[in-house]
PDB file of C-alpha atoms in Angstrom:
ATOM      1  CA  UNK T   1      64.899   8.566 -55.848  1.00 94.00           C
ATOM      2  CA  UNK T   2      68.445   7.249 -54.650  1.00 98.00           C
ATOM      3  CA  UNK T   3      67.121   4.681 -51.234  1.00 98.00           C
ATOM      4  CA  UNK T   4      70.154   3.700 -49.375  1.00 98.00           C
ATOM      5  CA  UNK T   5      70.272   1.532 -46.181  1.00 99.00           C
ATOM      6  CA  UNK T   6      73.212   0.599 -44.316  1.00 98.00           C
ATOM      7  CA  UNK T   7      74.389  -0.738 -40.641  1.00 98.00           C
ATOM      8  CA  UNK T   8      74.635   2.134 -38.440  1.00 98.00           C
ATOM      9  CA  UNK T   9      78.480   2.572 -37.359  1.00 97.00           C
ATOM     10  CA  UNK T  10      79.135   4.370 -33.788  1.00 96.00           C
ATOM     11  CA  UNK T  11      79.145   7.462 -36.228  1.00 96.00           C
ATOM     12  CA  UNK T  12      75.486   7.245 -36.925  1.00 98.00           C
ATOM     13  CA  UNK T  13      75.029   6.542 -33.326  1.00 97.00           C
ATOM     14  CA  UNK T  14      73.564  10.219 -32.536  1.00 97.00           C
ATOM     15  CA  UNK T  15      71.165   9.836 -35.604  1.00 98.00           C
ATOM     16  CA  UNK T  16      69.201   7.310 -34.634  1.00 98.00           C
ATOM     17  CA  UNK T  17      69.041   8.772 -31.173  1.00 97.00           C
ATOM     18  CA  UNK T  18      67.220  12.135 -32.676  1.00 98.00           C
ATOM     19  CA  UNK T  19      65.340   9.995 -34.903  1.00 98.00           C
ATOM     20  CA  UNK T  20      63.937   7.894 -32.315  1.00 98.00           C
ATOM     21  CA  UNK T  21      63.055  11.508 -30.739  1.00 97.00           C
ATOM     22  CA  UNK T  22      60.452  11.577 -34.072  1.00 97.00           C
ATOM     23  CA  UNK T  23      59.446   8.438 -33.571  1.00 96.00           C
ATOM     24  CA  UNK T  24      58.716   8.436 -30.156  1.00 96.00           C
ATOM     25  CA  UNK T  25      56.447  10.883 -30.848  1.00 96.00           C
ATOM     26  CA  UNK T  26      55.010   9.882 -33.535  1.00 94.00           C
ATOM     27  CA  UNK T  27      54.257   6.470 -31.525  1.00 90.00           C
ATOM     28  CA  UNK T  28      52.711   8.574 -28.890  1.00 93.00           C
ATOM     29  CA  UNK T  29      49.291   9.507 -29.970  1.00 93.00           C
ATOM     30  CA  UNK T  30      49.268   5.305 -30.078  1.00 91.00           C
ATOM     31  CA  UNK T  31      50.710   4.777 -26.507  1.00 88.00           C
ATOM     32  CA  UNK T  32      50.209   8.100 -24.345  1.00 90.00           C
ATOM     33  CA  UNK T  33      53.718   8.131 -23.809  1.00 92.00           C
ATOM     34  CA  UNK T  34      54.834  11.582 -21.777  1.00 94.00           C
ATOM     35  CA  UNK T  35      57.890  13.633 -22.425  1.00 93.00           C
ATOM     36  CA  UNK T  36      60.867  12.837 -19.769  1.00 93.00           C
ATOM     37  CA  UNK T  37      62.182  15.847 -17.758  1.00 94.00           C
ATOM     38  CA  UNK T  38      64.535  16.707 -20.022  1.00 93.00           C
ATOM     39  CA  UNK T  39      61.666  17.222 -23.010  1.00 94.00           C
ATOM     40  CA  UNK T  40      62.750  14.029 -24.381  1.00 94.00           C
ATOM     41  CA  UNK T  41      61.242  10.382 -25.153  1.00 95.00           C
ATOM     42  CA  UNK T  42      63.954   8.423 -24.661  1.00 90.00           C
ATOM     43  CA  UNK T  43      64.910   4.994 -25.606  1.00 92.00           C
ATOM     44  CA  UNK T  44      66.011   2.582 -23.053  1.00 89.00           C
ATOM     45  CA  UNK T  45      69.213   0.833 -23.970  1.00 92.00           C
ATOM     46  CA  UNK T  46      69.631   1.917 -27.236  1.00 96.00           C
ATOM     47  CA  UNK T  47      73.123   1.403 -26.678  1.00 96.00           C
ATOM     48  CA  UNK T  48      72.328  -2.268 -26.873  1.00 97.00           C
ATOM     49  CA  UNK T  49      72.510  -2.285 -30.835  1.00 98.00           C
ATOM     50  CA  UNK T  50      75.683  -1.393 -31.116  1.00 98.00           C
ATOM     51  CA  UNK T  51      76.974  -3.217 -28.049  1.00 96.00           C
ATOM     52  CA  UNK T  52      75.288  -6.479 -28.228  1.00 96.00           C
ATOM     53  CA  UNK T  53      75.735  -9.584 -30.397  1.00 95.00           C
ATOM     54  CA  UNK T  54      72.415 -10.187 -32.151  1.00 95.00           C
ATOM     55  CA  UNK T  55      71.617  -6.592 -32.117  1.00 98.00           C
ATOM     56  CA  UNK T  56      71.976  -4.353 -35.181  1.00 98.00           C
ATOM     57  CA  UNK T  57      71.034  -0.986 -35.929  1.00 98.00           C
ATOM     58  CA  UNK T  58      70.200   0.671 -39.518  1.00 99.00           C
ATOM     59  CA  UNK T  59      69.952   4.022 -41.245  1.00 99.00           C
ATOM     60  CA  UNK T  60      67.655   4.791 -44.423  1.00 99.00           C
ATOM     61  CA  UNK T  61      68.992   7.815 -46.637  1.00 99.00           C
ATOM     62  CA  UNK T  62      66.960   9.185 -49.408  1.00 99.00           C
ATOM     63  CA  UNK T  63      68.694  10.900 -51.805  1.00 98.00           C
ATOM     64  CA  UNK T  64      71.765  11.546 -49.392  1.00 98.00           C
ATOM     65  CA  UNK T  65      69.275  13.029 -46.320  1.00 98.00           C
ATOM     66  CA  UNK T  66      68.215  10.561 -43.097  1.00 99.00           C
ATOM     67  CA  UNK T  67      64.790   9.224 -43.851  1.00 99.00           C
ATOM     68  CA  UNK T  68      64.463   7.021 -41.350  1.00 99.00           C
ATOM     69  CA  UNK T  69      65.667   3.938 -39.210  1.00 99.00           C
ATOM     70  CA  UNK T  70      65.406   0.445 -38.145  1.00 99.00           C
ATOM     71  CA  UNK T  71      66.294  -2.016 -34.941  1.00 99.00           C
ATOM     72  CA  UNK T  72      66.533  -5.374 -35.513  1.00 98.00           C
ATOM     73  CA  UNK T  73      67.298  -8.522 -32.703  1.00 98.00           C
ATOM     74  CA  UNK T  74      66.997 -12.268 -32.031  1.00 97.00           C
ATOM     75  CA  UNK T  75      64.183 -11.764 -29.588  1.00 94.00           C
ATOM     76  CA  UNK T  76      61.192 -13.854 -30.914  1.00 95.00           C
ATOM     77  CA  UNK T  77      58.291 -15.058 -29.808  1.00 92.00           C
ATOM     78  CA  UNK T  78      57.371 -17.058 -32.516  1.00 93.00           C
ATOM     79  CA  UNK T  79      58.613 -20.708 -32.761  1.00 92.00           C
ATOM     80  CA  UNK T  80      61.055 -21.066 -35.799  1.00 93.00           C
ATOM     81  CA  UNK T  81      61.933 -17.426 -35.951  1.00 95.00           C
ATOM     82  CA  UNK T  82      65.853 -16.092 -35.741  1.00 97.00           C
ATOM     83  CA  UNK T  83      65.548 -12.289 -35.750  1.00 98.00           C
ATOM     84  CA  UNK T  84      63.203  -9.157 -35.697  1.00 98.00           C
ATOM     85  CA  UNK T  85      62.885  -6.071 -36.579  1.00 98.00           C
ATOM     86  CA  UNK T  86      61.829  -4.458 -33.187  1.00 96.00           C
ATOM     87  CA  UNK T  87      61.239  -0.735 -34.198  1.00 97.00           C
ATOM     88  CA  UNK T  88      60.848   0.358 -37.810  1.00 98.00           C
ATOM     89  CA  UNK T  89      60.733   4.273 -38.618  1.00 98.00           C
ATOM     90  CA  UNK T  90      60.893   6.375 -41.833  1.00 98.00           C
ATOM     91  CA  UNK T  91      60.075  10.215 -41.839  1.00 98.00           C
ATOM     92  CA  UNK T  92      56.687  11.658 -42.911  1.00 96.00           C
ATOM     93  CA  UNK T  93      58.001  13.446 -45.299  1.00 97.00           C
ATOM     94  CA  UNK T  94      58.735  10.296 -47.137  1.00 98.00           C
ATOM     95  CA  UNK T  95      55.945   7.582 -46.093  1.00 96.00           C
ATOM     96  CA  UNK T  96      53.836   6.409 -48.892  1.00 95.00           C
ATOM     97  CA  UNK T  97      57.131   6.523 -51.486  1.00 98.00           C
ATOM     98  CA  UNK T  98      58.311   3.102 -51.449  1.00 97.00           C
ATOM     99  CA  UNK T  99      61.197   3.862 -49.083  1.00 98.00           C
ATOM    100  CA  UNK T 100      59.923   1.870 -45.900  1.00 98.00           C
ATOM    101  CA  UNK T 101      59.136  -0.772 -48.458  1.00 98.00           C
ATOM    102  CA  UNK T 102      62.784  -0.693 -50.033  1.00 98.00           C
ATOM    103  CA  UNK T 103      64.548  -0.365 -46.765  1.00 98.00           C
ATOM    104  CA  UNK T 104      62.360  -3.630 -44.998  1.00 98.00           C
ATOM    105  CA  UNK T 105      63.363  -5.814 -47.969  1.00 97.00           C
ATOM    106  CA  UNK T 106      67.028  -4.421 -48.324  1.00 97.00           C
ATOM    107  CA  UNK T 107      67.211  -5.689 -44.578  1.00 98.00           C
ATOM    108  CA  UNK T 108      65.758  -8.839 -44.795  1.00 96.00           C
ATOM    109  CA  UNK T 109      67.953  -9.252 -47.533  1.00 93.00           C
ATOM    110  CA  UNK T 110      70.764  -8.524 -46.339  1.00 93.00           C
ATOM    111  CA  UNK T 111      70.513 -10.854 -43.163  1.00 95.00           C
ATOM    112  CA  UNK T 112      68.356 -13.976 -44.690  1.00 96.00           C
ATOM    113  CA  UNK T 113      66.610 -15.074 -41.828  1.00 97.00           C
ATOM    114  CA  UNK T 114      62.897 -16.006 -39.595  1.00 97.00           C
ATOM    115  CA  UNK T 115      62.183 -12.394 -39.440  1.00 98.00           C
ATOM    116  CA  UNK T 116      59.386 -11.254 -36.915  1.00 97.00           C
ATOM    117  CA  UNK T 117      57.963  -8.047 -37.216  1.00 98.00           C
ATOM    118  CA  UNK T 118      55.506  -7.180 -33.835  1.00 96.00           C
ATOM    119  CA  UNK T 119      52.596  -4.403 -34.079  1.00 96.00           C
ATOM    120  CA  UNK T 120      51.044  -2.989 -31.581  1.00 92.00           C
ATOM    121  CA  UNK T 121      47.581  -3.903 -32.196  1.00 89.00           C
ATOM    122  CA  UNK T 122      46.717   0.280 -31.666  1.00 91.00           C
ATOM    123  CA  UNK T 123      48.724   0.783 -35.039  1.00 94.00           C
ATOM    124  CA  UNK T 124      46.922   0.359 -37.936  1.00 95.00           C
ATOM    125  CA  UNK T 125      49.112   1.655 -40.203  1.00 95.00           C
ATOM    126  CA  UNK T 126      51.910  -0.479 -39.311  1.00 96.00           C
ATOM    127  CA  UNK T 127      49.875  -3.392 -39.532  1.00 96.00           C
ATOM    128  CA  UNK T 128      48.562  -2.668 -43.028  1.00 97.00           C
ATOM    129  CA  UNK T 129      52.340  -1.990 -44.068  1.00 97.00           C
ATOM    130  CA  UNK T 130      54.276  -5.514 -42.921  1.00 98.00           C
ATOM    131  CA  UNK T 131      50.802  -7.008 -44.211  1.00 97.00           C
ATOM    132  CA  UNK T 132      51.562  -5.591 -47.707  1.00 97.00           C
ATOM    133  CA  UNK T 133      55.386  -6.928 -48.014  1.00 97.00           C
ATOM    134  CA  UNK T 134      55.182  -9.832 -46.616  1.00 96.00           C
ATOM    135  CA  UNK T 135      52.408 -10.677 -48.951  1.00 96.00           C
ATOM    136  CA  UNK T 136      54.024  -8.884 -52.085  1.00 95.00           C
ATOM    137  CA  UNK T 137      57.291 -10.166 -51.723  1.00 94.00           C
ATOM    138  CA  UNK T 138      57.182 -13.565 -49.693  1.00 94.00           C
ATOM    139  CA  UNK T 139      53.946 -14.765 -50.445  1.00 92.00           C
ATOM    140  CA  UNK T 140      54.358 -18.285 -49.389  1.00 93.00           C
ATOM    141  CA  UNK T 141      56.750 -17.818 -46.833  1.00 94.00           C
ATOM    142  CA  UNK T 142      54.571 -15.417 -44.390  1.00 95.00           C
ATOM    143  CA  UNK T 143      51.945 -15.702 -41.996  1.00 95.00           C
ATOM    144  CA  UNK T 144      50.351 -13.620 -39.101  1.00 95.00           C
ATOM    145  CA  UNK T 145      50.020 -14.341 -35.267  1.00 93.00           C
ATOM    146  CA  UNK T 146      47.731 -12.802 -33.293  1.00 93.00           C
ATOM    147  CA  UNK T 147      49.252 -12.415 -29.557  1.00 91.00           C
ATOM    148  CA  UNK T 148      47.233 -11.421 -26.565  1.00 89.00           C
ATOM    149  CA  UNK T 149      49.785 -12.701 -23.942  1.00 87.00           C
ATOM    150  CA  UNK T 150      52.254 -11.685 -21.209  1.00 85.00           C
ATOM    151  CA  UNK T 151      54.667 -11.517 -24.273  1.00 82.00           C
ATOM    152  CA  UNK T 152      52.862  -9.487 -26.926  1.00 88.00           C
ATOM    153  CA  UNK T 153      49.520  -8.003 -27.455  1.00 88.00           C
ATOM    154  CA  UNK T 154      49.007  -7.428 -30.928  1.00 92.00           C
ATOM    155  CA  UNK T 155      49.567  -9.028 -34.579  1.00 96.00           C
ATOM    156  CA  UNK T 156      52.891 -10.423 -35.408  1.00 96.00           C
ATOM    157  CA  UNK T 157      54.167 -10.905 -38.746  1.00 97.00           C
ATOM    158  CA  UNK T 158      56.711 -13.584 -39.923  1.00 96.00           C
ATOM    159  CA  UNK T 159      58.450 -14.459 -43.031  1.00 97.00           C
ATOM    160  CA  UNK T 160      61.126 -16.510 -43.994  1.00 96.00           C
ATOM    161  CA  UNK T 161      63.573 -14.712 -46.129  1.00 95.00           C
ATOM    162  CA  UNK T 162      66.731 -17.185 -46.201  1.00 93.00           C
ATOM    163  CA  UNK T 163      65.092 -19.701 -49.572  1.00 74.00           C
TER     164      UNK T 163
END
């Protein structure tokens, strides 16, 4: 199985839009979210990581198809921490492969940073998953923060990828 992951360019742009579509609902069962008029989820300011310093946007292929996603930013709540991956999707079809593990590392690798990864503290899944590479692959450089705050409600994960 071929994993790749690479910044999003303006061309991927309408991708991620219809993947977030998947995601969205996916996420939905977890936050009662309701279609828009349109039939659509929607993302609010998407835009924003492609327009914004700070902001980057990525696309996981498997084998040449789209698998899946990733946003990442500089807004932390943590103290110490540079950047975080704010919404983190792959596919069903390919969940429980290795590819969300592959494509997490290949960005924190790419960018060395503080990395924060927030969980809704609804999604189990999620939380079981940055668990599991943080301790796997950083396992002195991690820890987890539970927030219950005007900021966050839910565990945060953080790992320091840059030594």
């Amino acid at each position: 199985m071929n994993i790749e992951v690479t910044l999003a360019g303006q061309a991927e742009r309408l991708i991620v839009r219809n993947l977030m579509e998947l995601y969205q609902h996916d996420f939905s069962e977890l936050d009662g979210t309701d279609l828009d008029e349109h039939g659509q989820y929607g993302y609010p300011d998407l835009d924003c990581f492609w327009n914004h310093a700070g902001h980057a946007a990525y696309v996981i292929k498997v084998d040449g198809k789209w698998a899946g996603f990733a946003l990442t930013n500089q807004e932390v709540c943590m103290p110490g921490s540079t950047h975080a991956i704010v919404e983190f999707f792959v596919v069903r079809k390919y969940r429980g492969l290795g590819v969300g593990q592959h494509a997490a590392q290949a960005i924190m690798r790419h960018c060395p940073a503080r990395w924060e990864m927030h969980v809704i503290a609804e999604n189990d899944a999620a939380r079981r998953f940055w668990q599991r590479l943080v301790t796997l692959n950083w396992p002195d450089k991690h820890r987890m923060v539970l927030f219950d705050n005007e900021q966050w409600h839910g565990p945060v994960f953080a790992v320091d990828t840059v030594t």
